[in-house]
Coordinates of C-alpha atoms (C1' of nucleotides) in Angstrom, one line a residue:
Chain A
M1 CA 0.0 0.0 0.0
N2 CA 1.4 3.4 -0.9
T3 CA 1.9 6.2 1.6
K4 CA -1.1 8.2 0.6
N5 CA -3.5 5.4 1.2
K6 CA -1.8 4.4 4.5
I7 CA -2.2 8.0 5.7
L8 CA -6.0 7.8 5.0
Q9 CA -6.2 4.4 6.7
V10 CA -4.4 5.5 9.9
A11 CA -6.2 8.9 10.0
L12 CA -9.6 7.1 9.8
A13 CA -8.6 4.8 12.6
L14 CA -7.4 7.6 14.8
Y15 CA -10.3 9.9 14.1
N16 CA -12.7 7.1 15.0
Q17 CA -10.9 6.2 18.2
E18 CA -9.8 9.6 19.5
G19 CA -12.2 12.1 17.9
I20 CA -11.3 14.9 15.5
R21 CA -10.6 17.3 18.4
S22 CA -7.5 15.5 19.6
V23 CA -6.0 14.0 16.4
T24 CA -3.4 16.2 14.7
T25 CA -1.4 15.7 11.5
R26 CA 1.7 15.1 13.7
H27 CA -0.3 12.5 15.6
I28 CA -1.2 10.7 12.4
A29 CA 2.4 10.8 11.1
T30 CA 4.1 9.5 14.2
T31 CA 1.5 6.7 14.6
M32 CA 2.4 5.4 11.1
G33 CA 6.1 6.1 11.5
I34 CA 6.6 8.8 9.0
S35 CA 7.6 12.5 9.4
A36 CA 5.0 15.3 9.6
G37 CA 6.8 16.9 6.6
N38 CA 6.2 13.7 4.5
L39 CA 2.5 13.6 5.5
H40 CA 2.1 17.2 4.3
Y41 CA 3.8 16.4 1.1
H42 CA 1.0 14.0 0.4
F43 CA -1.9 16.1 1.9
K44 CA -1.1 19.8 1.9
H45 CA -3.9 20.5 4.3
T46 CA -5.7 18.6 7.1
E47 CA -9.0 19.2 5.3
D48 CA -7.7 17.3 2.3
I49 CA -7.4 14.2 4.5
I50 CA -10.9 14.5 5.9
L51 CA -12.4 15.3 2.5
A52 CA -10.7 12.2 1.0
L53 CA -12.2 10.0 3.7
F54 CA -15.6 11.5 3.1
E55 CA -15.2 10.7 -0.6
Q56 CA -14.4 7.1 0.3
L57 CA -17.6 7.0 2.3
T58 CA -19.8 8.3 -0.5
A59 CA -18.0 6.0 -3.0
A60 CA -18.8 3.0 -0.7
Y61 CA -22.4 4.2 -0.4
D62 CA -22.7 4.4 -4.2
T63 CA -21.6 0.7 -4.4
I64 CA -24.4 -0.3 -2.0
V65 CA -26.9 1.7 -4.0
Q66 CA -25.8 0.2 -7.3
N67 CA -26.1 -3.3 -5.7
L68 CA -29.5 -2.4 -4.6
S69 CA -30.7 -1.4 -8.1
E70 CA -29.3 -4.7 -9.5
H71 CA -30.9 -6.8 -6.7
P72 CA -34.0 -5.1 -5.5
V73 CA -35.3 -5.6 -2.0
L74 CA -38.5 -7.7 -2.2
N75 CA -39.1 -8.9 1.4
L76 CA -38.2 -8.1 5.0
A77 CA -35.2 -10.4 5.1
E78 CA -33.6 -8.5 2.2
L79 CA -34.6 -5.2 3.8
E80 CA -32.7 -6.3 6.9
A81 CA -29.7 -7.2 4.9
Y82 CA -29.7 -3.7 3.4
I83 CA -30.0 -2.1 6.8
D84 CA -27.1 -4.2 8.0
S85 CA -24.8 -3.1 5.2
S86 CA -25.6 0.5 5.8
F87 CA -24.9 0.0 9.5
Y88 CA -21.4 -1.4 8.8
L89 CA -20.6 1.5 6.5
I90 CA -21.7 4.1 9.0
E91 CA -19.7 2.4 11.8
Q92 CA -16.6 2.3 9.6
Y93 CA -16.7 6.1 9.2
R94 CA -18.3 6.9 12.5
F95 CA -16.2 10.0 13.2
I96 CA -17.8 11.7 10.2
F97 CA -21.3 11.0 11.5
I98 CA -20.3 12.1 15.0
N99 CA -19.0 15.4 13.8
F100 CA -21.2 15.9 10.8
V101 CA -22.4 19.4 11.4
E102 CA -19.0 20.6 12.5
L103 CA -17.3 19.1 9.5
G104 CA -20.0 20.5 7.2
S105 CA -19.3 24.1 8.4
W106 CA -15.6 23.6 8.4
I107 CA -15.4 22.0 5.0
P108 CA -18.2 23.3 2.8
S109 CA -17.9 20.7 0.1
I110 CA -18.8 18.1 2.7
R111 CA -22.1 19.7 3.2
E112 CA -22.7 20.0 -0.5
S113 CA -21.7 16.4 -1.0
Y114 CA -24.0 15.3 1.8
Q115 CA -27.0 17.0 0.1
K116 CA -26.3 14.9 -3.0
L117 CA -26.1 11.8 -0.8
V118 CA -29.4 12.6 0.7
S119 CA -31.2 13.0 -2.6
K120 CA -29.6 9.8 -3.8
R121 CA -31.0 8.0 -0.7
E122 CA -34.4 9.6 -1.2
Q123 CA -34.7 8.1 -4.7
E124 CA -33.4 4.8 -3.5
F125 CA -35.8 4.7 -0.6
S126 CA -38.7 5.6 -2.8
R127 CA -37.9 2.7 -5.2
L128 CA -37.4 0.4 -2.3
F129 CA -40.7 1.4 -0.8
T130 CA -42.6 1.0 -4.1
N131 CA -41.1 -2.5 -4.5
L132 CA -42.3 -3.5 -1.0
V133 CA -45.8 -2.1 -1.6
N134 CA -46.0 -4.1 -4.9
A135 CA -44.7 -7.2 -3.1
N136 CA -47.6 -6.8 -0.6
V137 CA -45.1 -6.4 2.3
F138 CA -46.2 -2.8 3.0
R139 CA -49.7 -1.3 3.0
S140 CA -50.5 0.8 0.0
D141 CA -52.6 3.5 1.7
I142 CA -49.9 5.6 3.3
A143 CA -50.3 9.3 2.7
P144 CA -47.5 11.1 0.9
A145 CA -47.0 13.6 3.8
L146 CA -46.7 10.8 6.3
L147 CA -44.2 9.0 4.0
N148 CA -42.1 12.1 3.9
S149 CA -42.0 12.2 7.7
L150 CA -41.0 8.5 7.7
V151 CA -38.2 9.1 5.2
R152 CA -36.8 12.0 7.3
Q153 CA -37.0 9.7 10.4
L154 CA -35.3 6.9 8.6
F155 CA -32.4 9.2 7.6
L156 CA -32.2 10.8 11.0
I157 CA -31.9 7.4 12.7
S158 CA -29.4 6.1 10.2
D159 CA -27.1 9.1 10.5
F160 CA -27.3 9.8 14.2
W161 CA -28.0 6.4 15.8
I162 CA -24.2 6.0 16.3
S163 CA -24.0 9.3 18.2
S164 CA -27.0 8.5 20.4
N165 CA -25.5 5.1 21.2
E166 CA -22.2 6.7 22.0
L167 CA -23.8 8.9 24.7
T168 CA -26.0 6.2 26.2
A169 CA -25.7 2.4 25.9
Q170 CA -22.3 2.4 24.1
L171 CA -23.1 -0.9 22.5
R172 CA -20.5 -2.4 20.1
G173 CA -20.4 -4.6 17.1
E174 CA -23.1 -7.2 16.8
E175 CA -25.0 -5.9 19.9
A176 CA -25.2 -2.5 18.4
L177 CA -26.3 -3.8 15.0
L178 CA -29.2 -5.7 16.6
I179 CA -30.7 -2.6 18.3
Y180 CA -30.0 -0.4 15.3
R181 CA -31.8 -2.8 13.0
Q182 CA -34.7 -3.0 15.4
D183 CA -35.0 0.7 15.7
I184 CA -35.0 1.2 11.9
L185 CA -37.5 -1.6 11.4
S186 CA -39.8 -0.2 14.1
I187 CA -40.5 2.8 11.8
F188 CA -42.0 0.4 9.3
T189 CA -43.8 -1.9 11.7
P190 CA -47.1 -0.1 11.8
Y191 CA -47.2 0.0 8.0
L192 CA -46.7 -3.7 7.3
Q193 CA -49.4 -5.5 5.3
Chain B
M1 CA -25.6 41.3 35.1
N2 CA -22.3 40.2 36.6
T3 CA -19.2 39.3 34.6
K4 CA -19.5 35.6 35.2
N5 CA -23.0 35.4 33.8
K6 CA -22.2 37.6 30.9
I7 CA -19.3 35.4 30.0
L8 CA -21.7 32.4 29.9
Q9 CA -24.2 34.4 27.8
V10 CA -21.7 35.5 25.2
A11 CA -20.0 32.1 25.1
L12 CA -23.4 30.4 24.4
A13 CA -24.1 32.8 21.6
L14 CA -20.7 32.4 20.0
Y15 CA -20.7 28.6 20.4
N16 CA -24.1 28.4 18.8
Q17 CA -23.1 30.7 15.9
E18 CA -19.5 29.8 15.1
G19 CA -19.2 26.2 16.5
I20 CA -17.0 25.0 19.3
R21 CA -14.1 24.5 16.9
S22 CA -13.5 28.2 16.1
V23 CA -14.5 29.8 19.4
T24 CA -11.6 30.5 21.9
T25 CA -11.5 32.1 25.3
R26 CA -9.8 35.1 23.7
H27 CA -12.6 35.3 21.2
I28 CA -15.2 35.3 23.9
A29 CA -13.4 37.9 26.0
T30 CA -12.8 40.4 23.1
T31 CA -16.4 40.0 21.9
M32 CA -17.7 41.1 25.3
G33 CA -15.0 43.7 25.7
I34 CA -13.0 42.3 28.6
S35 CA -9.5 40.9 28.8
A36 CA -8.6 37.2 28.4
G37 CA -7.0 37.4 31.8
N38 CA -10.2 38.6 33.4
L39 CA -12.2 35.8 31.7
H40 CA -9.8 33.2 33.1
Y41 CA -10.1 34.8 36.5
H42 CA -13.8 33.8 36.5
F43 CA -13.4 30.5 34.6
K44 CA -10.0 28.9 35.1
H45 CA -10.5 26.4 32.3
T46 CA -12.5 26.5 29.0
E47 CA -14.3 23.3 30.1
D48 CA -15.6 25.1 33.1
I49 CA -17.5 27.5 30.8
I50 CA -19.0 24.6 28.8
L51 CA -19.8 22.6 31.8
A52 CA -21.6 25.6 33.3
L53 CA -23.7 26.0 30.1
F54 CA -24.5 22.3 30.2
E55 CA -25.7 22.7 33.8
Q56 CA -27.9 25.6 32.7
L57 CA -29.5 23.3 30.1
T58 CA -30.2 20.5 32.6
A59 CA -31.6 23.0 35.1
A60 CA -33.9 24.4 32.5
Y61 CA -35.0 20.9 31.6
D62 CA -35.7 20.2 35.2
T63 CA -38.1 23.1 35.3
I64 CA -40.0 21.8 32.3
V65 CA -40.2 18.3 33.9
Q66 CA -41.5 19.9 37.1
N67 CA -44.1 21.8 35.2
L68 CA -45.1 18.6 33.5
S69 CA -45.7 16.8 36.8
E70 CA -47.8 19.6 38.1
H71 CA -49.8 20.0 34.9
P72 CA -50.0 16.5 33.3
V73 CA -50.4 16.1 29.6
L74 CA -54.0 14.8 28.9
N75 CA -54.5 15.5 25.1
L76 CA -52.7 16.0 21.9
A77 CA -52.7 19.8 22.2
E78 CA -50.9 19.6 25.5
L79 CA -48.5 17.1 24.0
E80 CA -47.7 19.6 21.3
A81 CA -47.1 22.3 23.8
Y82 CA -44.6 20.1 25.6
I83 CA -42.9 19.2 22.3
D84 CA -42.6 22.9 21.5
S85 CA -41.1 23.8 24.8
S86 CA -38.5 21.1 24.5
F87 CA -37.7 22.3 21.0
Y88 CA -37.0 25.9 22.2
L89 CA -34.7 24.6 24.9
I90 CA -32.7 22.4 22.5
E91 CA -32.5 25.3 20.0
Q92 CA -31.2 27.6 22.7
Y93 CA -28.3 25.3 23.5
R94 CA -27.9 23.9 20.0
F95 CA -24.1 23.7 20.1
I96 CA -24.3 21.1 22.9
F97 CA -26.5 18.9 20.8
I98 CA -24.4 19.4 17.7
N99 CA -21.2 18.4 19.5
F100 CA -22.7 16.0 22.1
V101 CA -20.4 13.1 21.5
E102 CA -17.3 15.2 21.3
L103 CA -18.2 17.1 24.4
G104 CA -19.0 13.9 26.2
S105 CA -15.6 12.4 25.6
W106 CA -13.8 15.8 26.3
I107 CA -15.7 16.5 29.5
P108 CA -16.7 13.2 31.2
S109 CA -19.1 14.8 33.6
I110 CA -21.2 15.9 30.7
R111 CA -21.7 12.3 29.6
E112 CA -22.5 11.2 33.2
S113 CA -25.0 14.1 33.5
Y114 CA -26.6 13.2 30.2
Q115 CA -27.2 9.7 31.4
K116 CA -29.1 11.2 34.3
L117 CA -31.1 13.4 32.0
V118 CA -32.0 10.4 29.9
S119 CA -33.3 8.4 32.8
K120 CA -35.3 11.5 34.0
R121 CA -36.8 11.7 30.5
E122 CA -37.6 8.0 30.5
Q123 CA -39.6 8.3 33.7
E124 CA -41.3 11.4 32.5
F125 CA -42.2 9.8 29.1
S126 CA -43.5 6.7 30.8
R127 CA -45.8 8.9 33.0
L128 CA -46.9 11.0 30.0
F129 CA -47.7 7.9 28.1
T130 CA -49.7 6.3 30.8
N131 CA -51.7 9.4 31.1
L132 CA -52.5 9.5 27.4
V133 CA -53.5 5.8 27.5
N134 CA -55.8 6.4 30.4
A135 CA -57.3 9.5 28.6
N136 CA -58.1 7.2 25.7
V137 CA -55.8 9.2 23.4
F138 CA -53.4 6.3 22.8
R139 CA -54.1 2.6 22.3
S140 CA -53.5 0.4 25.3
D141 CA -52.2 -2.7 23.4
I142 CA -48.7 -1.5 22.6
A143 CA -46.1 -4.2 23.5
P144 CA -43.4 -3.1 26.0
A145 CA -40.5 -4.0 23.6
L146 CA -42.1 -1.8 20.9
L147 CA -42.6 1.0 23.4
N148 CA -38.9 0.9 24.3
S149 CA -38.1 1.3 20.6
L150 CA -40.5 4.2 20.4
V151 CA -38.8 5.9 23.4
R152 CA -35.4 5.5 21.9
Q153 CA -36.7 7.0 18.6
L154 CA -38.3 9.9 20.5
F155 CA -35.0 10.8 22.3
L156 CA -33.0 10.3 19.1
I157 CA -35.2 12.7 17.2
S158 CA -35.3 15.2 20.0
D159 CA -31.5 15.3 20.5
F160 CA -30.4 15.1 16.9
W161 CA -33.1 16.7 14.8
I162 CA -31.2 20.0 15.1
S163 CA -28.1 18.4 13.6
S164 CA -30.0 16.8 10.8
N165 CA -31.7 20.0 10.0
E166 CA -28.4 21.9 10.0
L167 CA -27.0 19.5 7.3
T168 CA -30.1 19.5 5.1
A169 CA -33.0 22.0 5.0
Q170 CA -31.5 24.5 7.5
L171 CA -34.9 25.7 8.6
R172 CA -35.0 28.4 11.2
G173 CA -37.4 29.4 14.0
E174 CA -41.1 28.8 13.4
E175 CA -40.5 26.8 10.2
A176 CA -38.1 24.5 12.0
L177 CA -40.5 24.0 14.9
L178 CA -43.4 23.0 12.6
I179 CA -41.4 20.2 11.0
Y180 CA -39.8 19.1 14.3
R181 CA -43.2 18.8 15.9
Q182 CA -44.6 16.9 12.9
D183 CA -41.7 14.5 13.0
I184 CA -42.1 13.8 16.7
L185 CA -45.8 13.4 16.4
S186 CA -45.5 11.0 13.5
I187 CA -43.9 8.5 15.9
F188 CA -47.2 8.4 17.8
T189 CA -49.6 8.6 14.9
P190 CA -49.9 4.9 14.3
Y191 CA -50.7 4.3 18.0
L192 CA -53.5 6.9 18.4
Q193 CA -56.8 5.5 19.7
Chain C
dT1 C1' 23.6 3.5 -15.9
dC2 C1' 22.6 7.8 -14.5
dA3 C1' 20.1 12.0 -14.7
dA4 C1' 15.5 13.6 -13.5
dA5 C1' 11.6 13.0 -10.8
dT6 C1' 9.7 11.6 -6.4
dT7 C1' 9.6 10.8 -1.8
dT8 C1' 11.3 11.5 2.7
dA9 C1' 13.1 13.4 7.3
dG10 C1' 13.8 16.9 10.2
dA11 C1' 14.6 21.5 11.2
dA12 C1' 12.3 25.8 11.3
dC13 C1' 8.5 29.3 11.5
dA14 C1' 4.4 31.8 12.4
dA15 C1' 0.2 31.9 14.4
dA16 C1' -2.9 30.5 17.9
dT17 C1' -4.3 29.0 22.3
dG18 C1' -4.9 28.1 27.1
dT19 C1' -3.3 29.8 31.0
dT20 C1' -0.5 32.4 34.5
dC21 C1' 1.5 36.4 36.6
dT22 C1' 1.7 41.1 38.2
dA23 C1' 0.3 45.3 39.2
dA24 C1' -3.2 48.6 39.0
dA25 C1' -8.1 49.8 39.5
dT26 C1' -12.3 49.2 41.7
dT27 C1' -15.6 47.7 45.1
dT28 C1' -16.8 46.3 49.8
dG29 C1' -17.9 46.7 54.4
dA30 C1' -16.5 47.6 59.0
Chain D
dT1 C1' -12.9 56.6 55.4
dC2 C1' -9.7 53.4 54.5
dA3 C1' -7.8 48.9 54.6
dA4 C1' -8.9 44.5 52.7
dA5 C1' -10.9 41.9 49.2
dT6 C1' -12.3 41.6 44.5
dT7 C1' -11.9 42.4 39.9
dT8 C1' -9.6 43.8 35.9
dA9 C1' -6.0 44.6 32.0
dG10 C1' -2.3 43.4 29.7
dA11 C1' 2.1 41.4 29.3
dA12 C1' 4.3 37.0 29.3
dC13 C1' 4.9 31.9 28.7
dA14 C1' 4.8 27.3 27.3
dT15 C1' 2.8 24.3 24.2
dT16 C1' 0.6 23.0 20.2
dT17 C1' -0.4 23.0 15.5
dG18 C1' -0.4 23.5 10.7
dT19 C1' 2.6 24.2 7.3
dT20 C1' 6.9 25.3 4.8
dC21 C1' 11.7 24.8 3.6
dT22 C1' 15.9 22.4 2.5
dA23 C1' 18.7 18.9 1.6
dA24 C1' 19.3 14.1 1.5
dA25 C1' 17.6 9.6 0.0
dT26 C1' 15.2 6.8 -3.1
dT27 C1' 12.8 5.5 -7.2
dT28 C1' 12.0 5.8 -12.1
dG29 C1' 12.6 5.2 -16.8
dA30 C1' 15.0 6.4 -21.0

DNA sequence: TCAAATTTAGAACAAATGTTCTAAATTTGA
DNA sequence: TCAAATTTAGAACATTTGTTCTAAATTTGA
């Protein structure tokens, strides 16, 4: 692996573990055994590292979405599988979700990029939902206004469940996934066929 | 108003506007027209300022809860009024909610204090819910496990709606309140009598 | 093979930041 | 009223941090 990618890898691990507040470029450099000067040869500014990590996240999300359009969700088991894969992705880049607002105002292109991510997810969710209505998994009489609220709730839980968990139960790994999945599914529960 | 309180007032406004990343003690001092030395005479460490603001938040929340136990919620209009008051409080201390995880790991007593806040809210919600079931507003056949999920959802939306809004719609004031209220109420919608 | 391009280490710099120190100004209260 | 307590300003300090600079080491590719 080349130095540039290793910087991103170590930076991600440190940001996730220690939080963006306490991780510095020197910190990243010494952890991976290179000089700070070398790190800044590869990434001129700290923001460039964070932006690159954010772009990794959106790229990974694109892959999930592409998979989803090739293999549509048709039942609850497949819905759970999709929920799980989104959980793992969010957990992998947890520092981004934990500092989303701060990062968004610090690095404006992150906010812009997030807007695009949201609209991509909205389309994807709308398709997913139509499929599940057609497959007689969901009821077909849900008002559009209510559906909008459900979509917002779904995104809010997806993006901030990790933060909430960090402050309260601090569940990890499989245990966290179980509750996360349950919380997401409970949005749908009342609207099952 | 004495200097100590004015420091808290100015610090709150700055943290809310500029974010904790870019606000320094010097910044706070010059904004209110005093010296940095003077500020540090009143608050030895930056954490002391943030902790004091957090304690203001929990105190204000206690007042709401006390009001709630004196005047129980018995119908949807009263539920909305309660939702509104919690919204205003959260908006007033928005920087705390936006940086909750980061603050929790930086200042451990904030995390501990938040745990207490959560259990206080759990009790309060449970009482509120019982009242609304007894008043025939809510259905009485909701499984305890589902109720737990609903409580978690309620808290998650309460605490992170501001963050989510900041990244997407960026609604302000009355407009924000309307959507916030709708999102909270939509959790209950399927369980109305 | 060897010159050009690249990567790297480490010193150095400037700015920022939290905090302390000192001495003056102001307030308090007996 | 005046001595003691308090508040305040501003200089000063140590540390940190992001970043740049320089020169050496390494890699590349013709």
